[in-house]
Coordinates of N, CA and C in Angstrom, one line a residue:
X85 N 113.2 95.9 81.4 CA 112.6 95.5 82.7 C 111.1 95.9 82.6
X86 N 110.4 95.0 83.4 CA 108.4 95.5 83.6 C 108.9 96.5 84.1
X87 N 107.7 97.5 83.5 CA 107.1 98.4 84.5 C 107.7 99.6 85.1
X88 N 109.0 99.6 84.4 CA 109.9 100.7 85.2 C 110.0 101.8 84.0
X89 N 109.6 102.8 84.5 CA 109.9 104.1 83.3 C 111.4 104.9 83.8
X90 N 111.7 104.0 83.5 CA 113.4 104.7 83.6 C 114.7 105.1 82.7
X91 N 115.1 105.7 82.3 CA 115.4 106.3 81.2 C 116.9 105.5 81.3
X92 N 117.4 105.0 79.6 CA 118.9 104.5 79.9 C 120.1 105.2 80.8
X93 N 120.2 106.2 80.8 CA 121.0 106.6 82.1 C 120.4 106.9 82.9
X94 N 119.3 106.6 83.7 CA 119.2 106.0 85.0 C 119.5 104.8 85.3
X95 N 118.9 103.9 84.7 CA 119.8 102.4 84.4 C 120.9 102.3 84.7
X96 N 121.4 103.1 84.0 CA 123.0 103.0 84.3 C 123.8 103.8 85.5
X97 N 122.9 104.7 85.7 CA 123.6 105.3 87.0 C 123.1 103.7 88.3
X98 N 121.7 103.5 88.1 CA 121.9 102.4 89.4 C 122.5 101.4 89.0
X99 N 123.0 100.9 87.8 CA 124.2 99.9 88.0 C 124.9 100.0 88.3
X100 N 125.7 101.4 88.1 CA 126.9 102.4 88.5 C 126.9 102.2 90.3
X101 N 126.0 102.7 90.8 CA 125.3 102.6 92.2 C 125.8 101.3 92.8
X102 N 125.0 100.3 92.3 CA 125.1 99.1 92.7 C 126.2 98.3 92.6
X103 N 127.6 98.8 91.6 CA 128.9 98.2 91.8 C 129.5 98.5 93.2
X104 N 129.4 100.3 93.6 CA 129.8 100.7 94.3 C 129.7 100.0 95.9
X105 N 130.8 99.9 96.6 CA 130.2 99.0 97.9 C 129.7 99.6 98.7
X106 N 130.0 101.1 99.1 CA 129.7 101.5 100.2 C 127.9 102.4 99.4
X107 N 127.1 102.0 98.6 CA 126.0 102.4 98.3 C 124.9 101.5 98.7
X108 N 124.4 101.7 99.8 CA 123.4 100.7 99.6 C 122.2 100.7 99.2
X109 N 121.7 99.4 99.2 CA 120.3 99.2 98.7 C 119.1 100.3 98.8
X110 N 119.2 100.5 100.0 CA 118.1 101.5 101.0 C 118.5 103.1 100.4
X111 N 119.8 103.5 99.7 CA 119.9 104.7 99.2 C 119.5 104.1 97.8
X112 N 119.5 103.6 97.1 CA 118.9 103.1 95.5 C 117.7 103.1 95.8
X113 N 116.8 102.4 97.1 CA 115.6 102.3 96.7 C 114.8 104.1 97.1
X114 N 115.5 104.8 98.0 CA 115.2 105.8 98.6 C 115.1 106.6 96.9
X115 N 116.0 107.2 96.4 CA 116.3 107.8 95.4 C 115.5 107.4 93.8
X116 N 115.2 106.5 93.9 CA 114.7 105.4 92.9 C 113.8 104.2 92.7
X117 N 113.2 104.2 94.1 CA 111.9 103.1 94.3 C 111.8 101.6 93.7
X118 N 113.6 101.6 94.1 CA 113.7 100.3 93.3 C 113.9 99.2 94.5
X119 N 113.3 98.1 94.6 CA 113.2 97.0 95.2 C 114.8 96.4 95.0
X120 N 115.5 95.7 96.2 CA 116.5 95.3 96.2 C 116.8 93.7 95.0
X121 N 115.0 93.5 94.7 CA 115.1 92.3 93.9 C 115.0 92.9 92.2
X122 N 114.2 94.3 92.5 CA 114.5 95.4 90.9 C 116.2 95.5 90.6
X123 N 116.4 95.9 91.4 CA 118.1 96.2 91.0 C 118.9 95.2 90.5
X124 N 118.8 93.7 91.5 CA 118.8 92.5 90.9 C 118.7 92.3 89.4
X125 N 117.7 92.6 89.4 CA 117.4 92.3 87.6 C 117.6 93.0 86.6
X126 N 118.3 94.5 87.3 CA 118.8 95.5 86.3 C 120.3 95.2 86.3
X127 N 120.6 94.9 87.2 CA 122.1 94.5 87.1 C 122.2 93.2 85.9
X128 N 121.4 92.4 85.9 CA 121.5 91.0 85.3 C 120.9 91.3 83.8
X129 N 120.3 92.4 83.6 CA 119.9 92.9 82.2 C 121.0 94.1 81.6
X130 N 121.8 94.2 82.3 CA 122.6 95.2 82.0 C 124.3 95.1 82.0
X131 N 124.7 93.7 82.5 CA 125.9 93.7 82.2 C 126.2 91.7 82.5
X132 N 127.5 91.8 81.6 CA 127.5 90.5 81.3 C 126.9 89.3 82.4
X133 N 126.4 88.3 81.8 CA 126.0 87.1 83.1 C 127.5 86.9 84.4
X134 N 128.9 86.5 83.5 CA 129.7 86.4 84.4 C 129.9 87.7 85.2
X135 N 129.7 88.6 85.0 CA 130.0 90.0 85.6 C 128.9 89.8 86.8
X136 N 127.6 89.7 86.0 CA 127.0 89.2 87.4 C 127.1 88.4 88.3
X137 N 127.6 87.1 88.0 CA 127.7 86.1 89.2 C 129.2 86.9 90.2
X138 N 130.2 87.5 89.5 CA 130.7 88.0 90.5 C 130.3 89.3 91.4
X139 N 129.7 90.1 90.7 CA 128.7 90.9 91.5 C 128.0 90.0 93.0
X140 N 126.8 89.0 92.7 CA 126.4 88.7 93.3 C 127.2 88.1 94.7
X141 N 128.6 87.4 93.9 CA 129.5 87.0 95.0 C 129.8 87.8 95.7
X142 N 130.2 89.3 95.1 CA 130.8 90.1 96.5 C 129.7 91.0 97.3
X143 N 128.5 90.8 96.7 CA 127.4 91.3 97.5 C 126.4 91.1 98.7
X144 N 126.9 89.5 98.2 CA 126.1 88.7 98.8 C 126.3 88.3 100.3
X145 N 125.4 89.0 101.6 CA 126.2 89.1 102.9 C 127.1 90.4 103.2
X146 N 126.7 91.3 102.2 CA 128.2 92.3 102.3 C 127.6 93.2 103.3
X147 N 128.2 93.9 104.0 CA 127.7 94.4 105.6 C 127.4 95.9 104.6
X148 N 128.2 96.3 103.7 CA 128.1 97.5 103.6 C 127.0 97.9 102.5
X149 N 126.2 96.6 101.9 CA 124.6 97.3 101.2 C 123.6 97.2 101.6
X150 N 123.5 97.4 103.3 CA 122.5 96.7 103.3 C 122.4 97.9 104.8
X151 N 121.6 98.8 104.7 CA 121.6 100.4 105.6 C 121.6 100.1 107.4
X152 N 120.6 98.9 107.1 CA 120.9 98.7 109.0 C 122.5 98.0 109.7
X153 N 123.0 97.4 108.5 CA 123.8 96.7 109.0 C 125.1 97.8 109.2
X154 N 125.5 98.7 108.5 CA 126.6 99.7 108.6 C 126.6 100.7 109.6
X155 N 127.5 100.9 109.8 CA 127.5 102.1 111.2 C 127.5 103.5 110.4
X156 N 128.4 103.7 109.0 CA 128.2 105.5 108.7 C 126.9 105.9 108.4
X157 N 125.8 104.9 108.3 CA 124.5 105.2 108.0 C 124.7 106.4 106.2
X158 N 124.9 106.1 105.3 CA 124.5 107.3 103.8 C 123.3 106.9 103.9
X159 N 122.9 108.5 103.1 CA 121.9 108.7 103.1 C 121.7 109.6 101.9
X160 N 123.1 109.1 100.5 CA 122.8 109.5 99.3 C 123.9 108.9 98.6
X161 N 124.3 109.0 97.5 CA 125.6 108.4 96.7 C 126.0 109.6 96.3
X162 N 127.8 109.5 96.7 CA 128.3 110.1 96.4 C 129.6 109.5 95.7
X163 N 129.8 109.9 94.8 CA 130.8 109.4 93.7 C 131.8 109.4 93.9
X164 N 132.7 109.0 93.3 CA 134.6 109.4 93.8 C 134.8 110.8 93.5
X165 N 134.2 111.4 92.3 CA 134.5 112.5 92.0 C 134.7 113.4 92.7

């Protein structure tokens, strides 16, 4: 990606991020100063094209990545672990 100094497991933690549904954009960009169209592009540099078109399917509209639209309001990622 331009311009981003971000080390391979960051990468991968906001891919990790970005499968997750209940993570949204506004906690990626909070944590990581990443534009909802940066993530975009790291998802699509980082895992297969078909993997991405279904990504984008189930994201697309999804109430839960997108911080105004949800009612529990996160305000960090927290893992299953």
């Amino acid at each position: 990606m331009k311009n981003l100094d971000l080390t391979n497991e960051e990468k991968y933690r906001i891919v990790e991020m970005a499968w997750q549904d209940r993570t949204t954009f506004d906690v990626i960009k909070t944590q990581f100063d990443l534009s909802e169209n940066q993530i975009k592009n790291l998802m699509r540099e980082f895992i297969s094209p078909k993997a991405y078109k279904r990504w984008r399917k189930r994201v697309q509209g999804r109430v839960t990545k997108h911080k105004k639209r949800v009612e529990f309001k996160p305000i960090r990622f927290q893992g299953p672990w």
